[in-house]
Coordinates of C-alpha atoms in Angstrom, one line a residue:
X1 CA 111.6 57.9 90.9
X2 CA 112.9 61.2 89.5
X3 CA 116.3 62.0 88.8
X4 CA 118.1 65.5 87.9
X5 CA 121.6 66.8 87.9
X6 CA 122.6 69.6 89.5
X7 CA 125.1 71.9 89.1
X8 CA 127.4 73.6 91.5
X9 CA 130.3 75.9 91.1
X10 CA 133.2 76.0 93.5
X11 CA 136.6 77.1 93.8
X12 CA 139.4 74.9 94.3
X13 CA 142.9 76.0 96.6
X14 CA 144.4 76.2 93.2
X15 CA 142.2 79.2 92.8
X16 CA 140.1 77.8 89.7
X17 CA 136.5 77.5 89.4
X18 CA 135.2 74.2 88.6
X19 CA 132.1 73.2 87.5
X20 CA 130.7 69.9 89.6
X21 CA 127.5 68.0 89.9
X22 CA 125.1 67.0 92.1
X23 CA 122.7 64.4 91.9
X24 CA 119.1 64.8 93.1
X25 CA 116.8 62.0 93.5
X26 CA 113.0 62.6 93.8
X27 CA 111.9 58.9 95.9
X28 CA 108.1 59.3 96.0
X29 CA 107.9 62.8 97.7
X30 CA 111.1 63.1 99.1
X31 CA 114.1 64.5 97.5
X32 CA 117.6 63.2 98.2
X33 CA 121.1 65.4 97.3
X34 CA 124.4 63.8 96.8
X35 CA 127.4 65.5 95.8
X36 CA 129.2 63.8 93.5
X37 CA 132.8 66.1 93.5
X38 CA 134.6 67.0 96.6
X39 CA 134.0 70.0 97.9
X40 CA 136.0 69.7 101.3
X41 CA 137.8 73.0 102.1
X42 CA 136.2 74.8 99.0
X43 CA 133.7 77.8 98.2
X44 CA 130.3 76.4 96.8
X45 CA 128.4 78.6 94.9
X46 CA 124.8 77.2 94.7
X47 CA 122.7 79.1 91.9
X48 CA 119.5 78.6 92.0
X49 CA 116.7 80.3 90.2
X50 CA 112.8 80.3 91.6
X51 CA 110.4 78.1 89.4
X52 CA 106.5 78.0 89.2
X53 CA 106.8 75.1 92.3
X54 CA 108.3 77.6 94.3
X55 CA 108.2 75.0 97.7
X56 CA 110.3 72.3 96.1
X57 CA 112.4 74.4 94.7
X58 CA 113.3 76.1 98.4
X59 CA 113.3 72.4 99.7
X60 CA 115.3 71.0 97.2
X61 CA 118.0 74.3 98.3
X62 CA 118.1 74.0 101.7
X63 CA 118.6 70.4 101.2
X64 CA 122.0 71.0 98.7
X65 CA 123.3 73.7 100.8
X66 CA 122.9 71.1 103.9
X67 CA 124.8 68.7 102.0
X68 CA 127.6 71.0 101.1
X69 CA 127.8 71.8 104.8
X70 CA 128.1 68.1 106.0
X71 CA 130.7 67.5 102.7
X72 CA 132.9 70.6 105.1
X73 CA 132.6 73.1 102.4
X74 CA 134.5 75.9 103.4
X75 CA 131.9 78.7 102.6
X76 CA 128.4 78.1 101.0
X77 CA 127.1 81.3 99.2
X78 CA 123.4 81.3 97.4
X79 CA 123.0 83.4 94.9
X80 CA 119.5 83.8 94.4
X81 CA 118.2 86.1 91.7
X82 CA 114.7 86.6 93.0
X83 CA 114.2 85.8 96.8
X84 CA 111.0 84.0 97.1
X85 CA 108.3 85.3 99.7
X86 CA 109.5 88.2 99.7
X87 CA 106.1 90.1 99.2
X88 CA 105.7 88.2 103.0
X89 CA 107.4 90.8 104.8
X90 CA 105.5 92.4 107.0
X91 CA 103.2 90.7 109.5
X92 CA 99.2 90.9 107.9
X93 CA 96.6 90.5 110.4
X94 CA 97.1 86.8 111.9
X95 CA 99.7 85.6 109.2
X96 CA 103.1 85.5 109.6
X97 CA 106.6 86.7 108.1
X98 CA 107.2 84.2 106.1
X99 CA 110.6 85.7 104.8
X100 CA 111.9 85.6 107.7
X101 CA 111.1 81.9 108.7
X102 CA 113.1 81.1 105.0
X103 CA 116.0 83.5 105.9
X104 CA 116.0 81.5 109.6
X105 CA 115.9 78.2 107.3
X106 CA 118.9 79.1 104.9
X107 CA 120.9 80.1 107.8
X108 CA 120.2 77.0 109.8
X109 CA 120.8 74.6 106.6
X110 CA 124.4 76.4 106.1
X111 CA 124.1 79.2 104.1
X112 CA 127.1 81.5 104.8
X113 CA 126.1 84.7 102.2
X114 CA 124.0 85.3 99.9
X115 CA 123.5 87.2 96.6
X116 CA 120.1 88.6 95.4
X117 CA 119.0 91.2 93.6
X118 CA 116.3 94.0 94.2
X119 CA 114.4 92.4 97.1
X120 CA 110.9 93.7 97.6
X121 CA 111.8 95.6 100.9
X122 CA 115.6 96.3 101.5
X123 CA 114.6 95.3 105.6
X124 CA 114.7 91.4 104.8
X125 CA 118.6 92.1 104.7
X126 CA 117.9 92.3 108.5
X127 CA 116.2 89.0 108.8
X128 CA 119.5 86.8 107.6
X129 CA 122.5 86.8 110.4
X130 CA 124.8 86.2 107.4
X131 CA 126.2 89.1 104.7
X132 CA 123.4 89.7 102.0
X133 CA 124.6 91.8 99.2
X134 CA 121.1 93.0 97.3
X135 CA 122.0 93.9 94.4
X136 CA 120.4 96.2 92.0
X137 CA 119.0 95.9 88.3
X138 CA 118.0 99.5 87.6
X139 CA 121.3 100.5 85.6
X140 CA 120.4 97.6 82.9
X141 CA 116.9 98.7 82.5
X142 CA 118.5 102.7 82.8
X143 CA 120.7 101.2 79.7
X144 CA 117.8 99.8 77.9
X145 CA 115.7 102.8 78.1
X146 CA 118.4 105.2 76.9
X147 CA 119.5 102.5 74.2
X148 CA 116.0 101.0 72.8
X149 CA 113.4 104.0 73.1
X150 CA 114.6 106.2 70.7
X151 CA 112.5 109.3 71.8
X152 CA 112.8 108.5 75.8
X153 CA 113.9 111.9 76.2
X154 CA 109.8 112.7 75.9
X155 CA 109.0 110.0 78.1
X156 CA 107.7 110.0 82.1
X157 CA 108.0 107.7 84.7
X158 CA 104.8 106.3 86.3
X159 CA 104.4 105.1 89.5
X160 CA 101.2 103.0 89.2
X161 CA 100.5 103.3 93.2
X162 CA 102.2 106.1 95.8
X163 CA 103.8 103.1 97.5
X164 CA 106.1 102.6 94.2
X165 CA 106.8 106.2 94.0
X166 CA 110.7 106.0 95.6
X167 CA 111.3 103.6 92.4
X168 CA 110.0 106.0 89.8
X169 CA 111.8 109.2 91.5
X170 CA 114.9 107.0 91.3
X171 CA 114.7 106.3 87.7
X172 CA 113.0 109.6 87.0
X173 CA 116.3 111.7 88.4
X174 CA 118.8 109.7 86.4
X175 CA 117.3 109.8 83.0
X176 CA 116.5 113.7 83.8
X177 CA 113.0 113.2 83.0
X178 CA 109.5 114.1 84.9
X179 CA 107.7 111.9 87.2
X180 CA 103.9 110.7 87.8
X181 CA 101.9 109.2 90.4
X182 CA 98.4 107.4 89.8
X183 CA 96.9 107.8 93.1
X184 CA 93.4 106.2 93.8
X185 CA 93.9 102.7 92.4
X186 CA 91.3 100.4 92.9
X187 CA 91.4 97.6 95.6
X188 CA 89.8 95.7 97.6
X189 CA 90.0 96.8 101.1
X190 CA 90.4 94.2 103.6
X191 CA 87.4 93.9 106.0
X192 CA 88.0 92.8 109.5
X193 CA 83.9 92.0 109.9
X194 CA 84.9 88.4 109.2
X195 CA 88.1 88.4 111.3
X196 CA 88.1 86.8 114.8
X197 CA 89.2 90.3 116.2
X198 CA 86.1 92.0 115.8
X199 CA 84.1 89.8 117.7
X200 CA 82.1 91.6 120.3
X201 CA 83.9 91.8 124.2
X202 CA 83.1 89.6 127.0
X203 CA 80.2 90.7 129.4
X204 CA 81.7 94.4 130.8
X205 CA 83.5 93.8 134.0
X206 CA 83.9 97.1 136.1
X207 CA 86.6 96.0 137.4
X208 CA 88.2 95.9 133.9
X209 CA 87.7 99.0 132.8
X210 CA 85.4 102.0 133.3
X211 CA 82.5 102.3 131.8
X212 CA 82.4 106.1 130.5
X213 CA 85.8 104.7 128.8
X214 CA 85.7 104.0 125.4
X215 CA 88.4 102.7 122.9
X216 CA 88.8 104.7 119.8
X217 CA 88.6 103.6 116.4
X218 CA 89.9 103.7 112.9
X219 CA 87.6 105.8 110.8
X220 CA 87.2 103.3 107.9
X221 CA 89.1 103.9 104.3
X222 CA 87.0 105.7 101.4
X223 CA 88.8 105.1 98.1
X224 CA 89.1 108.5 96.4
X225 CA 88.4 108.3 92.3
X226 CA 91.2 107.6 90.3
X227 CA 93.7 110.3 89.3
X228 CA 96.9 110.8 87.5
X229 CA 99.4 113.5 89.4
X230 CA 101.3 114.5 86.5
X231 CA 100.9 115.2 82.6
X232 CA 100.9 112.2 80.5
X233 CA 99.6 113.4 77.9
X234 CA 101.2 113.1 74.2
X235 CA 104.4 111.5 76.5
X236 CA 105.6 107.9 76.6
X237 CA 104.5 106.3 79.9
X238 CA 107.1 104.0 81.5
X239 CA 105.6 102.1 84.2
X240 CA 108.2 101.1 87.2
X241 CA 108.3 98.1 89.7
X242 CA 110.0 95.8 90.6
X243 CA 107.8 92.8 90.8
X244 CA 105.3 91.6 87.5
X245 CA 103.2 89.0 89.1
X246 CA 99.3 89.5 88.9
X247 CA 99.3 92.1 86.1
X248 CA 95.7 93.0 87.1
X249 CA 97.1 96.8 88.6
X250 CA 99.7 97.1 85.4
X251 CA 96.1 96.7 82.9
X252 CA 94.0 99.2 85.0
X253 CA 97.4 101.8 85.1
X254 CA 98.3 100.9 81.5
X255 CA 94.1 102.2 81.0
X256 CA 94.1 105.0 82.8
X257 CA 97.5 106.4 81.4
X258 CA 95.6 105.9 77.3
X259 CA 92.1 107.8 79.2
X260 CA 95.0 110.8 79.9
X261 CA 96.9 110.8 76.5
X262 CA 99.9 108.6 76.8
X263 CA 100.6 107.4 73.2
X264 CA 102.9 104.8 74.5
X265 CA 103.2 102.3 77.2
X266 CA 106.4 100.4 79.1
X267 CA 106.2 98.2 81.8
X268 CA 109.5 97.7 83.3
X269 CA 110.5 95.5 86.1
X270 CA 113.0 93.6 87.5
X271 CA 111.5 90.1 88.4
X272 CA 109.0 88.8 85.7
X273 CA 107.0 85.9 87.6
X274 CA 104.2 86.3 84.7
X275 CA 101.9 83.6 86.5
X276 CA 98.6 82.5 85.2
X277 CA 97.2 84.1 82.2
X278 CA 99.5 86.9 82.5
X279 CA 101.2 86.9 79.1
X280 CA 97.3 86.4 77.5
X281 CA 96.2 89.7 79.1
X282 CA 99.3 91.5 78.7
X283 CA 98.8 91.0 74.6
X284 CA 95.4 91.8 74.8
X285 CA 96.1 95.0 76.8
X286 CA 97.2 98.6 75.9
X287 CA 100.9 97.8 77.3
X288 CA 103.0 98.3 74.3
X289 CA 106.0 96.3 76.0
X290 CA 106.9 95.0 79.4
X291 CA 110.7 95.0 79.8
X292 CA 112.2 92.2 82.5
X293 CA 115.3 90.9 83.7
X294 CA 116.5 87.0 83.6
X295 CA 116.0 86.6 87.2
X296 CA 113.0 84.2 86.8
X297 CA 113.3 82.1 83.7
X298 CA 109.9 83.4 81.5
X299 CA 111.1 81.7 77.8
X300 CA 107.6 79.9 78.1
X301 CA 105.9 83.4 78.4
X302 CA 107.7 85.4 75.7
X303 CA 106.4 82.2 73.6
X304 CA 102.9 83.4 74.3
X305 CA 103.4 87.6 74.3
X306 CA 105.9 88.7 72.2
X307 CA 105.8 91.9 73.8
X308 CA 107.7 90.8 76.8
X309 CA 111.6 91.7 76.6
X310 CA 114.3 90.1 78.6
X311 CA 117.1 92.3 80.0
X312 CA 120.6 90.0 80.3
X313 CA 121.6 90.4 84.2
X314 CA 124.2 87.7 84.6
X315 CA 127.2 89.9 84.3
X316 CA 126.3 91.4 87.4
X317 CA 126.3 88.3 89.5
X318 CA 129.5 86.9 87.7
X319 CA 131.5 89.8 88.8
X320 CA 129.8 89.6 92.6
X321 CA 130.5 86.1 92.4
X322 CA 134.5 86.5 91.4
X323 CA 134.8 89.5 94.1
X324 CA 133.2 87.3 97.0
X325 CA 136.0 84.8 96.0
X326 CA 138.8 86.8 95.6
X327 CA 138.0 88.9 98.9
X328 CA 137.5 92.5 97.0
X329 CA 135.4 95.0 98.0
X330 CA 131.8 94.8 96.6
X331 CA 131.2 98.6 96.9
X332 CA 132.1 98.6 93.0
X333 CA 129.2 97.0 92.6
X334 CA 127.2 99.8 94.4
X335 CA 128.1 102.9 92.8
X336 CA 125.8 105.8 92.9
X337 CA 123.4 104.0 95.3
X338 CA 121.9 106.1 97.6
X339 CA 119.7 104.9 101.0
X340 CA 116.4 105.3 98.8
X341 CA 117.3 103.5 96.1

């Protein structure tokens, strides 16, 4: 048997935020939640950060936030720095949308709002029937740039696919600097030759269809050679995402950018999951730093890559936190936020 201690924050009628506990029991392989303050009639805040065992850790949530419900908390906001599964978004042959199955979980366990930051595709705000306020980490990496690259105004921003270029024109247009786009980037194309879909049709029934009728297809994908749209060269790269996860694409950009002349290279990103080997390659590589915020806890990675900054995002979610209390308007919170951002 496994214990931990939890803790919760909640606001009493008196208007005070208190700091309680709540104790979780691991019996065998089943985990057990009991609150050990009263919450009746209160706001729980339940903050909860995503771990390598990123199933218990959802378990272990939706099981708190039930028991807050059943204790009659008043409201029961997550706030959930990085929302797991969110690169499950869109439906991928036969899988499924596995973001939206958690946001139907969450809401069914209790949740009544929740609080994340940068999610991988602003749409999963549409899978929760429950206020989501996403909120955005750009203006603290903005800061760090402007405050720990002391020659940033020669730098460009590099969009290590077309699909992150919206992120890089965001961050390009505030510092007033150029942008780049490396176009071409190897991957492996997904083959439907071993998917059940391409399995021949059933014997031809006229009745079915016609037989001078014939239903197009896709003219398969040719994967041009790899090329940098933009000069690079004698500039400071800074790479932009928002997830660090396999850093496989960040090595072959980070490469391609030295082959055109960058003399220095930044990775920035919000969430720093840094799983596997990840810090190992990123000390071998030509990345001169990768920049993250506190989303994911990483203090066992920076051990291994000292190139890996942290970014301090808390204020952010304190001040969410205190306006979702007090009933002010988040829009503060939101300033200079356009639809592409």
């Amino acid at each position: 048997m496994c214990h931990h201690a939890w803790l919760i924050l909640y606001f009493g009628r008196d208007g005070v935020l208190y700091v309680g506990q709540a104790g979780l029991k691991l019996l065998t392989s089943e985990t057990r939640v009991q609150i050990q303050e009263s919450v009746r009639g209160k706001d729980v805040f339940i903050i909860q950060t995503v771990s390598k065992d990123v199933n218990t850790t959802i378990m272990e949530l939706l099981i708190m936030v039930y028991a807050c419900k059943t204790s009659c908390a008043k409201s029961i906001i997550g706030v959930i720095p990085y929302f797991p599964y969110s690169k499950q978004c869109k439906m991928r042959k036969r899988g499924s949308i596995v973001s939206k199955l958690l946001a139907s979980m969450m809401c069914k366990a209790g949740l009544t709002h929740l609080i994340t930051m940068d999610l991988h595709q602003k749409e999963i705000q549409g899978f929760f029937n429950i206020p989501v306020d996403n909120l955005r980490a750009s203006p603290f990496l903005l800061q760090y740039i402007q405050e720990e690259i002391p020659d940033y105004r020669n730098a460009v921003i590099v969009a290590k696919s077309p699909a992150s270029a919206k992120r890089a024109q965001s961050f390009a247009e505030r510092l007033r600097l150029g942008i780049a786009v490396i176009h071409g980037e190897a991957q492996d194309a997904e083959s439907d030759l071993v998917d059940g879909r391409h399995s021949p049709p059933m014997v031809r029934s006229v009745a079915a269809i016609h037989p001078s009728l014939e239903i197009p297809m896709l003219i398969p994908k040719e994967k041009p050679p790899i090329t940098v749209v933009g000069d690079v060269g004698g500039r400071i790269a800074i790479i932009v995402d928002d997830i660090i996860d396999d850093v496989d694409s960040f090595l072959a950009a980070a490469e391609t950018l030295k082959e055109r002349g960058a003399y220095k290279i930044f990775v920035m990103a919000t969430h720093g999951l840094l799983s596997s080997d990840a810090p190992r390659l990123i000390e071998e590589s030509a990345i001169d730093e990768v920049v993250v915020t506190n989303t994911i806890p990483h203090e066992v990675q920076k051990l291994q890559c000292p190139k890996i900054k942290t970014v301090d995002i808390s204020m952010i979610l304190s001040e969410a936190i205190r306006r979702i209390h007090n009933g002010e308007s988040m829009s503060y919170l939101f300033r200079n936020i356009g639809l592409d951002d």
